[in-house]
PDB file of C-alpha atoms and ligand atoms in Angstrom:
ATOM      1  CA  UNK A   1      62.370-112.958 151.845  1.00 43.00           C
ATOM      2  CA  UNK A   2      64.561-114.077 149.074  1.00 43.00           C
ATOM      3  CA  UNK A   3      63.072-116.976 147.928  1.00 44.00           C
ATOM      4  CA  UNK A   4      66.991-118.476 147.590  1.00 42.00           C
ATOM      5  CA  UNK A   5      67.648-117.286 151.223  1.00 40.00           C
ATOM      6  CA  UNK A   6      64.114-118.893 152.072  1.00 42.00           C
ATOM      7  CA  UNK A   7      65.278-122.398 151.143  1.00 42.00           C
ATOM      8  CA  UNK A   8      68.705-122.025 152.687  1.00 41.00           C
ATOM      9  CA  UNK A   9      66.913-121.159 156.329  1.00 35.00           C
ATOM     10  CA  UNK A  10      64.244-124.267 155.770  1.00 36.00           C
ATOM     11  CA  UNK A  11      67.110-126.531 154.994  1.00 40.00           C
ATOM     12  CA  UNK A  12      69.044-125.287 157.840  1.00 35.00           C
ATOM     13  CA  UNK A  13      65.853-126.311 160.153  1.00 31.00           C
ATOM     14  CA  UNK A  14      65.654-129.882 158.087  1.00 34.00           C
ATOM     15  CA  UNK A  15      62.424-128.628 156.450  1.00 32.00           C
ATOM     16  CA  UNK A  16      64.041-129.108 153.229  1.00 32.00           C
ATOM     17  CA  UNK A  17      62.306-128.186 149.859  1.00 30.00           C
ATOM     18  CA  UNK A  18      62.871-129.270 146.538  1.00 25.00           C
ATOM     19  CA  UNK A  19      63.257-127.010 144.235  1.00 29.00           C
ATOM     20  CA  UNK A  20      65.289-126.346 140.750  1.00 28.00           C
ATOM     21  CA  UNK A  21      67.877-123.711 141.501  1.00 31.00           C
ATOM     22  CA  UNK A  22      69.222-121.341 138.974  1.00 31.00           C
ATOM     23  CA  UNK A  23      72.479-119.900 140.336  1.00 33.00           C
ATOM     24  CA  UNK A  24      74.719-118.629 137.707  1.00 33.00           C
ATOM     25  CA  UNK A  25      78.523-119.400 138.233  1.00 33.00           C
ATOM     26  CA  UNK A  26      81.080-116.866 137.965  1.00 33.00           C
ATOM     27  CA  UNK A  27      83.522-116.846 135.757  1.00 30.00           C
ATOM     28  CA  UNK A  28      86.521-115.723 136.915  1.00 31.00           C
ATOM     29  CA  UNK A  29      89.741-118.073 135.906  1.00 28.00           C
ATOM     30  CA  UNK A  30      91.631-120.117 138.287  1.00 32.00           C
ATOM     31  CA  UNK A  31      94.998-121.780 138.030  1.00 30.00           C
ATOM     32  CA  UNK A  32      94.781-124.889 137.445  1.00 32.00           C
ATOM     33  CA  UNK A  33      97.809-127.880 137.161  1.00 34.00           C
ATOM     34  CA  UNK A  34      98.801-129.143 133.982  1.00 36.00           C
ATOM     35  CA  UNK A  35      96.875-132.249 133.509  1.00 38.00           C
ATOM     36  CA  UNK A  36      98.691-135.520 133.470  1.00 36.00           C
ATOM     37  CA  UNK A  37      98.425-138.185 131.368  1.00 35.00           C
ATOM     38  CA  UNK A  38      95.123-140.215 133.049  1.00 41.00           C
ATOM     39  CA  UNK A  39      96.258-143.693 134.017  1.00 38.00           C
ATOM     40  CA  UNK A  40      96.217-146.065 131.032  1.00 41.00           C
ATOM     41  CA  UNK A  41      92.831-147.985 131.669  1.00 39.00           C
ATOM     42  CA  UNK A  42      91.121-144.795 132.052  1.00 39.00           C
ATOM     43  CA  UNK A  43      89.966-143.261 128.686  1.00 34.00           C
ATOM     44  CA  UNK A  44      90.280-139.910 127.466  1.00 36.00           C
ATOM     45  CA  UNK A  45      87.220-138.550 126.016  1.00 35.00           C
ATOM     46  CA  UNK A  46      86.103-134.267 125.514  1.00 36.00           C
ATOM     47  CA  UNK A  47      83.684-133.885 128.033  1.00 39.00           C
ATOM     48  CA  UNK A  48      81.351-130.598 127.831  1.00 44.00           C
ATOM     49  CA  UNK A  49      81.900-127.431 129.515  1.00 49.00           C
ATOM     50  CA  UNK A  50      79.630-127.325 132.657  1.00 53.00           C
ATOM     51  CA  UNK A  51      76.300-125.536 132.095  1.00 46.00           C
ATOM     52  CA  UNK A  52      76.324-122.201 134.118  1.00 40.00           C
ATOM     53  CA  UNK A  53      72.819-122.837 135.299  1.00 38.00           C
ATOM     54  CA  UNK A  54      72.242-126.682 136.596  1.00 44.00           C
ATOM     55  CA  UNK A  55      68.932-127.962 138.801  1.00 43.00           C
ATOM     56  CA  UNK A  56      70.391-129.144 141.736  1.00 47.00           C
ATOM     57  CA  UNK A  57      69.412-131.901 143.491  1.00 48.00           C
ATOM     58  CA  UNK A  58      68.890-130.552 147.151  1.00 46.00           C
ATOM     59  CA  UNK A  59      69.960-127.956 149.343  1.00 47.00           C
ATOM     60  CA  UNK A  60      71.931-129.368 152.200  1.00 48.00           C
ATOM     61  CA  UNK A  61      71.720-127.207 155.505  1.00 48.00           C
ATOM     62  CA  UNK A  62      73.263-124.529 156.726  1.00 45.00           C
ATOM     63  CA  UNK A  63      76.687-124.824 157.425  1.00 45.00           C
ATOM     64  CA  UNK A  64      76.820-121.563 159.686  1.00 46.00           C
ATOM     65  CA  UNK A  65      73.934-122.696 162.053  1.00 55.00           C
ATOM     66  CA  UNK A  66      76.070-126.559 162.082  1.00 78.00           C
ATOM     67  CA  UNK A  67      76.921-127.215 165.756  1.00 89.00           C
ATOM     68  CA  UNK A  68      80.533-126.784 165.545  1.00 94.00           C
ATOM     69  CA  UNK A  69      80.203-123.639 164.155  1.00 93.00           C
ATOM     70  CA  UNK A  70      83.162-120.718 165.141  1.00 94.00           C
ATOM     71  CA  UNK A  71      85.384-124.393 166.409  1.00 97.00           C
ATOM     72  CA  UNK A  72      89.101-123.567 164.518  1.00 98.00           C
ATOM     73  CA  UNK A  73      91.212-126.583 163.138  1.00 98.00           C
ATOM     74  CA  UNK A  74      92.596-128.166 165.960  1.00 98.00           C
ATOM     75  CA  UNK A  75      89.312-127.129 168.996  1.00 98.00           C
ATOM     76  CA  UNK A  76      87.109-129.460 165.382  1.00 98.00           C
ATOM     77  CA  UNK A  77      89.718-132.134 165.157  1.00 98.00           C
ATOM     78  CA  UNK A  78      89.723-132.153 169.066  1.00 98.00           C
ATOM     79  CA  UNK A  79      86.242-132.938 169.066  1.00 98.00           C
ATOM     80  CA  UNK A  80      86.308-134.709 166.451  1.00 98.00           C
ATOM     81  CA  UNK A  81      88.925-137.624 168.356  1.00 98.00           C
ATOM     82  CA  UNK A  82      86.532-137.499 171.870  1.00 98.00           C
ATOM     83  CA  UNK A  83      83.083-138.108 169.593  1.00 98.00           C
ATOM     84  CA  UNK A  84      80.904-140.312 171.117  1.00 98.00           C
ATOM     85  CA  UNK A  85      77.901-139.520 169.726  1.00 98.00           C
ATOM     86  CA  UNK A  86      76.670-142.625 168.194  1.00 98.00           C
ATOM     87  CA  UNK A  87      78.006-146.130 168.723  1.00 98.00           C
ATOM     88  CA  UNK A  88      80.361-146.381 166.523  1.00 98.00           C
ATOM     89  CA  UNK A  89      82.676-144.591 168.828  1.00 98.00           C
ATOM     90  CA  UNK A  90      82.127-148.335 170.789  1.00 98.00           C
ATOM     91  CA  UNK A  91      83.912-150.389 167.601  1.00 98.00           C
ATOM     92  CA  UNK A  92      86.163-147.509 166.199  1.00 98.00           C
ATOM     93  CA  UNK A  93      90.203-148.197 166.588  1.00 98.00           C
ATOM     94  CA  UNK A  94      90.235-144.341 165.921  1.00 98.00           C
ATOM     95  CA  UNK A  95      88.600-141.609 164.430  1.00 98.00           C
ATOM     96  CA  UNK A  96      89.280-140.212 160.793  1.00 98.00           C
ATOM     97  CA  UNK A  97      89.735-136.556 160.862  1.00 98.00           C
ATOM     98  CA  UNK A  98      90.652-136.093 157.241  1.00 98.00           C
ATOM     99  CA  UNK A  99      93.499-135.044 155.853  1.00 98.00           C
ATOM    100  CA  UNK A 100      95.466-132.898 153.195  1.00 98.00           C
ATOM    101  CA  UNK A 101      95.976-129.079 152.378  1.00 98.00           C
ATOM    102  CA  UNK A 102      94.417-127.198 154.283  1.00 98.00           C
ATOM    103  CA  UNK A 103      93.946-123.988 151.557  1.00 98.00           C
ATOM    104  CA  UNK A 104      92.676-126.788 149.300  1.00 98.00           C
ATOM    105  CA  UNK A 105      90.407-125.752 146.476  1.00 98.00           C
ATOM    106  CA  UNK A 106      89.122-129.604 146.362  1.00 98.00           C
ATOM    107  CA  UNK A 107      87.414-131.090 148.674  1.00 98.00           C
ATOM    108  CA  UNK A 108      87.317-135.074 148.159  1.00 98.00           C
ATOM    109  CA  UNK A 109      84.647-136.107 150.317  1.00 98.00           C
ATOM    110  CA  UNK A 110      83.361-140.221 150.823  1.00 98.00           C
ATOM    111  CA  UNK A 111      81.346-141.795 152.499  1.00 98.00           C
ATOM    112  CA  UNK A 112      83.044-143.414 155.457  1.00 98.00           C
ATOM    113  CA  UNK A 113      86.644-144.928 157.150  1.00 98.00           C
ATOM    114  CA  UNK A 114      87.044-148.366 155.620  1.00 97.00           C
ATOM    115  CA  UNK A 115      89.258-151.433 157.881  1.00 97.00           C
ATOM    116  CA  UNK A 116      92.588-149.790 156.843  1.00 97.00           C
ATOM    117  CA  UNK A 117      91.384-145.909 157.578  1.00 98.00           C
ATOM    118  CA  UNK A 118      90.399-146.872 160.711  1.00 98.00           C
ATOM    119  CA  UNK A 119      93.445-148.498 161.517  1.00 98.00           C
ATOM    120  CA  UNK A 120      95.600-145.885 160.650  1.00 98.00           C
ATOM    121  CA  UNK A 121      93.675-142.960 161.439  1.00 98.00           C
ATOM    122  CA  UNK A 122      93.447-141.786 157.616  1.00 98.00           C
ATOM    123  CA  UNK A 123      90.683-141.580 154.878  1.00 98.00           C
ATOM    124  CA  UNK A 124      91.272-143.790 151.322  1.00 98.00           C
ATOM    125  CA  UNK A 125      94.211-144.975 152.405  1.00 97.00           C
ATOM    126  CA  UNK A 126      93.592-148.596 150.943  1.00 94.00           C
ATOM    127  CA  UNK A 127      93.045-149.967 147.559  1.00 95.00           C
ATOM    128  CA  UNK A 128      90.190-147.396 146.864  1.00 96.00           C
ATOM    129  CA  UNK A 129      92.765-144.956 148.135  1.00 97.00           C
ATOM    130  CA  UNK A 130      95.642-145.289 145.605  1.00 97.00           C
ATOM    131  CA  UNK A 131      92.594-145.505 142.710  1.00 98.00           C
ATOM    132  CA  UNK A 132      91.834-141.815 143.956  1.00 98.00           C
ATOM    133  CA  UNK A 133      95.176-141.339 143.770  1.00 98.00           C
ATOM    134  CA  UNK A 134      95.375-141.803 140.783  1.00 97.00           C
ATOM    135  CA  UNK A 135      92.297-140.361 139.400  1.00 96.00           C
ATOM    136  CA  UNK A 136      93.302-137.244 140.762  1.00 97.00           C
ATOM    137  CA  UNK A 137      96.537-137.362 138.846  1.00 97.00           C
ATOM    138  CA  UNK A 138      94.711-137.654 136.002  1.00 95.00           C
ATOM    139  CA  UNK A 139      93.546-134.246 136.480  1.00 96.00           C
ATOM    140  CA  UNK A 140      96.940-132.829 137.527  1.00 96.00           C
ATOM    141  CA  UNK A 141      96.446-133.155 141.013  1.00 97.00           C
ATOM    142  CA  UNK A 142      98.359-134.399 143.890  1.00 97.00           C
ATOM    143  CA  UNK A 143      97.185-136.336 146.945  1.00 97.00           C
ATOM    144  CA  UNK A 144      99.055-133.020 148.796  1.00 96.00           C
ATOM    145  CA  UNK A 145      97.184-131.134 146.912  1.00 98.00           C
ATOM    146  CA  UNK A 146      93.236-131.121 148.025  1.00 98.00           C
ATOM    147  CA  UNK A 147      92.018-131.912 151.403  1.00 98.00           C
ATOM    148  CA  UNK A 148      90.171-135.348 152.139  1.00 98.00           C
ATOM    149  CA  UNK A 149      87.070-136.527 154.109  1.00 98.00           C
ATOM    150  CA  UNK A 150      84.341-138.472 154.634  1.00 98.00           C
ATOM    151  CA  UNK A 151      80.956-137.859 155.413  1.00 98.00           C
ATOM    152  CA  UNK A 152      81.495-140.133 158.906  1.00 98.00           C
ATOM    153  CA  UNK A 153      84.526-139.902 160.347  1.00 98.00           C
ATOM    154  CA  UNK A 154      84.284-143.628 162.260  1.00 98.00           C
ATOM    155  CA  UNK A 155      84.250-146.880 160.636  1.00 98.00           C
ATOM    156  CA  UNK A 156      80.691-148.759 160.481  1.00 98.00           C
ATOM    157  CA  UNK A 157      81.587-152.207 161.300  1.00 98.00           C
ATOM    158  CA  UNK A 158      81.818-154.504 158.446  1.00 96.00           C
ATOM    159  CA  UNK A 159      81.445-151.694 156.049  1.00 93.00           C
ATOM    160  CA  UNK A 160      77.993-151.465 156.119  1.00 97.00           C
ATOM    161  CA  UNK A 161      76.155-148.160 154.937  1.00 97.00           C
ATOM    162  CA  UNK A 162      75.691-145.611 157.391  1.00 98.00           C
ATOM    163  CA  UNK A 163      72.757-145.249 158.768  1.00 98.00           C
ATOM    164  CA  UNK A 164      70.784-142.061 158.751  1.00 97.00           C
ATOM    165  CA  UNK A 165      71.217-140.974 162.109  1.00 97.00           C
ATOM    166  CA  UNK A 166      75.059-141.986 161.866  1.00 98.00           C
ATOM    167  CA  UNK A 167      75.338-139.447 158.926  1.00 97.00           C
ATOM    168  CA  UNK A 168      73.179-136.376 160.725  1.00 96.00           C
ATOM    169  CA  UNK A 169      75.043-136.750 163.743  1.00 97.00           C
ATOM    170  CA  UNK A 170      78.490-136.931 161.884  1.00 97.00           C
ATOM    171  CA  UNK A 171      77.800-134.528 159.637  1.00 95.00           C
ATOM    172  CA  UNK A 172      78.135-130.967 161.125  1.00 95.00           C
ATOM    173  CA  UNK A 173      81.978-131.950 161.650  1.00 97.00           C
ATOM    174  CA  UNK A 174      82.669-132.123 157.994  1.00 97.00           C
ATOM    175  CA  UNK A 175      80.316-129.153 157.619  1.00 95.00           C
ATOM    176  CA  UNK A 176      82.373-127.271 159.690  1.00 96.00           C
ATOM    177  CA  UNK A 177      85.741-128.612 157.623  1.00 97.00           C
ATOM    178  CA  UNK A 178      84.113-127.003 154.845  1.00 97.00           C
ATOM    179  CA  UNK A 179      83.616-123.992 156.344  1.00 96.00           C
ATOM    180  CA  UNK A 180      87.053-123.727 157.435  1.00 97.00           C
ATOM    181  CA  UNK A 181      88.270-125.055 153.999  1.00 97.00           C
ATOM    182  CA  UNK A 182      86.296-122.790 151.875  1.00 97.00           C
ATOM    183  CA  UNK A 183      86.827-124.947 149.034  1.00 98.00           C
ATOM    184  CA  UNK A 184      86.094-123.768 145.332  1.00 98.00           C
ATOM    185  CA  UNK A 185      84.863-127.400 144.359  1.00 98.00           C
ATOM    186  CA  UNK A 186      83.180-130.261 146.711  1.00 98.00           C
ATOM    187  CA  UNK A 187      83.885-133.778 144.818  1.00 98.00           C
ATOM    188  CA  UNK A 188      81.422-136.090 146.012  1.00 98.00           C
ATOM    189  CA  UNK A 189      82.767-139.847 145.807  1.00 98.00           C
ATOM    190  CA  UNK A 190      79.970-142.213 145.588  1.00 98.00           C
ATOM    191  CA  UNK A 191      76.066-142.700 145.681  1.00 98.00           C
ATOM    192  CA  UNK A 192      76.143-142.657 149.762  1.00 98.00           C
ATOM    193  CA  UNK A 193      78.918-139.682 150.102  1.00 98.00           C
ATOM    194  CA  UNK A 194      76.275-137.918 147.360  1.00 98.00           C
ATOM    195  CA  UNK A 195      73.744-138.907 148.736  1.00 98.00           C
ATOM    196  CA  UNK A 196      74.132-137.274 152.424  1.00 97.00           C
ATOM    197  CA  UNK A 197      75.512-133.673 151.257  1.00 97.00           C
ATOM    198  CA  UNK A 198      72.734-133.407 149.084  1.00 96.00           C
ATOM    199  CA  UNK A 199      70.047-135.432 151.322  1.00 95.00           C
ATOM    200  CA  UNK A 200      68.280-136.931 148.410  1.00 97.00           C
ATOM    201  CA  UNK A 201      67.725-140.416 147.038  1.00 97.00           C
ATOM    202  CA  UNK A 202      68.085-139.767 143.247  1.00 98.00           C
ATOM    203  CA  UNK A 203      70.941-142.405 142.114  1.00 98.00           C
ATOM    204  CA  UNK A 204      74.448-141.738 141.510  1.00 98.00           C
ATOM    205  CA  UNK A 205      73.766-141.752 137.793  1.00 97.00           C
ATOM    206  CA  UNK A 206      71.295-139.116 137.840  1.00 98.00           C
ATOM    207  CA  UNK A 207      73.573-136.848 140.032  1.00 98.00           C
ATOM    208  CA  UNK A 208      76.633-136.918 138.243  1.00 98.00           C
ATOM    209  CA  UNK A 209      77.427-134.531 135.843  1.00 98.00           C
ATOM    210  CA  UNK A 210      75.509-131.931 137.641  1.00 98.00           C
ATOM    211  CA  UNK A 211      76.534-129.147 139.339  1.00 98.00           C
ATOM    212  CA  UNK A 212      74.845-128.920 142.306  1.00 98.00           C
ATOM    213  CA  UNK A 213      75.056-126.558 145.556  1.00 97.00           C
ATOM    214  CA  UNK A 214      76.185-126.958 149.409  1.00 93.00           C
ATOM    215  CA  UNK A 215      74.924-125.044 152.119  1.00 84.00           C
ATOM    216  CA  UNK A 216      75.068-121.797 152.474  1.00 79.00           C
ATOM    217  CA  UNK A 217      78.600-120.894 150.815  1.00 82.00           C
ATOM    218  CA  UNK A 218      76.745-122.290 147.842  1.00 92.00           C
ATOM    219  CA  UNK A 219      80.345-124.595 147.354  1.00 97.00           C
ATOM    220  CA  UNK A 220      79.784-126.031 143.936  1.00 98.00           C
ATOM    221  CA  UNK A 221      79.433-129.555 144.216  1.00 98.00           C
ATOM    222  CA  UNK A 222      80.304-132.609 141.881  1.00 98.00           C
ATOM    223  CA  UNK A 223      79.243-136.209 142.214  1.00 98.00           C
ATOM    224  CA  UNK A 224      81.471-139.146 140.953  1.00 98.00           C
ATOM    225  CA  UNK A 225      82.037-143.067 141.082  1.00 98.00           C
ATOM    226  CA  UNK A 226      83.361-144.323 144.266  1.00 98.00           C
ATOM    227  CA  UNK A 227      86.762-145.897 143.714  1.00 98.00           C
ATOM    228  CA  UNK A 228      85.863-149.002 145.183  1.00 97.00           C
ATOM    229  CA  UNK A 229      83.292-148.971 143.221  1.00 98.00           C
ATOM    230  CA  UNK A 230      85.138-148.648 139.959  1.00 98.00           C
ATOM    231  CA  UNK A 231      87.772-151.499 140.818  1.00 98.00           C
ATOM    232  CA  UNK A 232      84.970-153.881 140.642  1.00 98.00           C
ATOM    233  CA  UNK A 233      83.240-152.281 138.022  1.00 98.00           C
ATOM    234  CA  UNK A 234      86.324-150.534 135.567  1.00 97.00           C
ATOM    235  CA  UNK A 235      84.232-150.135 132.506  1.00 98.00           C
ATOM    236  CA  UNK A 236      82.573-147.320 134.645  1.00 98.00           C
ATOM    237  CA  UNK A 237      86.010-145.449 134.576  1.00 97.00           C
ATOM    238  CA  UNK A 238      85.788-143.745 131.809  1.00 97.00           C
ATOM    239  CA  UNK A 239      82.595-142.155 132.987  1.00 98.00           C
ATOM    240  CA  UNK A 240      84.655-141.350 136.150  1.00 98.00           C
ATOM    241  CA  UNK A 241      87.150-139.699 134.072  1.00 97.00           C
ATOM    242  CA  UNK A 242      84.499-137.242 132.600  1.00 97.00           C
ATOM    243  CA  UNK A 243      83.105-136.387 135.870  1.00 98.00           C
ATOM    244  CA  UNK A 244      86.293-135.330 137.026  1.00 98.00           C
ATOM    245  CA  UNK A 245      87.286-133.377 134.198  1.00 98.00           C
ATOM    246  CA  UNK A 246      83.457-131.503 134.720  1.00 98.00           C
ATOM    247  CA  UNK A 247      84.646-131.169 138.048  1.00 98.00           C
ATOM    248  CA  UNK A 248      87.890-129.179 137.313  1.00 98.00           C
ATOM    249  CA  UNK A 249      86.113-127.296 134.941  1.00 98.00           C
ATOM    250  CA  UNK A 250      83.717-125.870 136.916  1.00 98.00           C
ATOM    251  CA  UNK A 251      86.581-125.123 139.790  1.00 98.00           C
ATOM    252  CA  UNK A 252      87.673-123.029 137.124  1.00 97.00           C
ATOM    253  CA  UNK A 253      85.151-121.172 136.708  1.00 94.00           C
ATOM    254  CA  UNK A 254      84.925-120.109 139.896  1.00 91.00           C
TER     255      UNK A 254
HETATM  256  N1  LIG B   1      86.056-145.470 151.282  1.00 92.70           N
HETATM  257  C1  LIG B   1      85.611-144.266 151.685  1.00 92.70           C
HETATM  258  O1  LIG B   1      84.530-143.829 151.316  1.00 92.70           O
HETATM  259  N2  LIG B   1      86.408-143.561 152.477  1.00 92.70           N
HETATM  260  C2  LIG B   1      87.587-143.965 152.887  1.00 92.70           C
HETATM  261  O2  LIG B   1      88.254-143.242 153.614  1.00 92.70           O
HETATM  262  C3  LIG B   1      88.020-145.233 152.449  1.00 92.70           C
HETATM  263  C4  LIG B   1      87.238-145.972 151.654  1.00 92.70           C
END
């Protein structure tokens, strides 16, 4: 068996290897918007064209065999609002579907609903929210523009981490967004959010600038700074800013 296809079926049955993958992207162009100009305490500086051949940090499973596989938009988001499947459907106000354009060629993806998702039934719709905002007008993208999600789609109280089994339970929903999304890029916001899609440990630090691979579309997939994060920590921004830029390069190139 292809040794590629090999991996992709042992990650699909969680007997995940670890390997260094050498997938060549494609190179055909893509329109991109017009970047804007990046918010003033975010600094501009040339970031290098992504490498065509990256390790990646982990093959995350296969998004056909995911158990709402064949569910359309609204039989997933149906499911989705009924979820009891761990107990945070006991403390939930509501869950967070996701939201955004549904031909997206970004996928924003975090880690979980935070006090104001949960009360209005939206993802980054809070302080963190209008930083991602903005950081994606920094790249010449709307909010209208890319579709939005988290890897759990219920808030943990307090804002704790998920837990593991929240995040393998949760997880075949947004696997099945993705399949239904098809995106061209996967933007990863934070250690936990890169964390799950990739199921590894390594830090956020040695993640970013990578491009790594999800599932079996083989969706290319960039890490970044969690908002929240970088409000307490804005120094970090600027790092931010190059990730982002990697990732809209290597949506272009695919
Ligand atoms: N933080 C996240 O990771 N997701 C949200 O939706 C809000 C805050």
């Amino acid at each position: 068996m292809n040794p590629s296809l090999r991996r992709e079926y042992l990650a699909a049955l969680r007997l995940e290897t670890w390997a260094v993958r050498g997938t060549a992207a494609s190179a055909s162009p893509q329109r991109v918007a017009a970047p804007a100009d990046s918010p003033a305490d975010m600094a501009r500086q040339p970031v290098a064209a992504p490498q065509a051949a990256v390790p990646n940090a982990g093959v995350a499973r296969d998004v056909s065999a995911g158990r709402e596989a064949g569910l359309d938009w609204p039989e997933l988001q149906a499911r989705v609002a009924g979820c009891t499947r761990c107990t945070l459907c006991n403390t939930r106000t509501q869950t967070v579907f996701g939201v955004g354009n549904r031909q997206a060629q970004w996928l924003i993806v975090g880690e979980a609903p935070g006090a104001e998702e949960d009360r209005r039934g939206e993802p980054f719709v809070g302080r963190a929210g209008q930083l991602l905002n903005s950081m994606l007008r920094a790249i010449g993208l709307t909010r209208e523009q890319v579709y939005i999600a988290n890897v759990l789609k219920c808030r943990p109280p307090g804002n704790r981490d998920p837990t593991a089994g929240e995040a393998a339970e949760c997880l075949p929903y947004l696997e099945q967004q993705i399949a239904l999304l098809k995106p061209k890029v996967l933007l990863a916001v934070g250690r936990i959010a890169a964390q799950n899609l990739l199921h590894t440990d390594l830090t956020l630090g040695r993640l970013r600038q990578q491009v790594h691979r999800f599932g079996l579309s083989q969706v290319p997939l960039v890490a970044t700074y969690h908002p929240a994060y970088l409000l307490r920590t804005p120094a970090d921004k600027r790092k931010a800013w190059e990730d982002l830029k990697f990732a809209r390069e290597v949506c272009a190139r695919v």
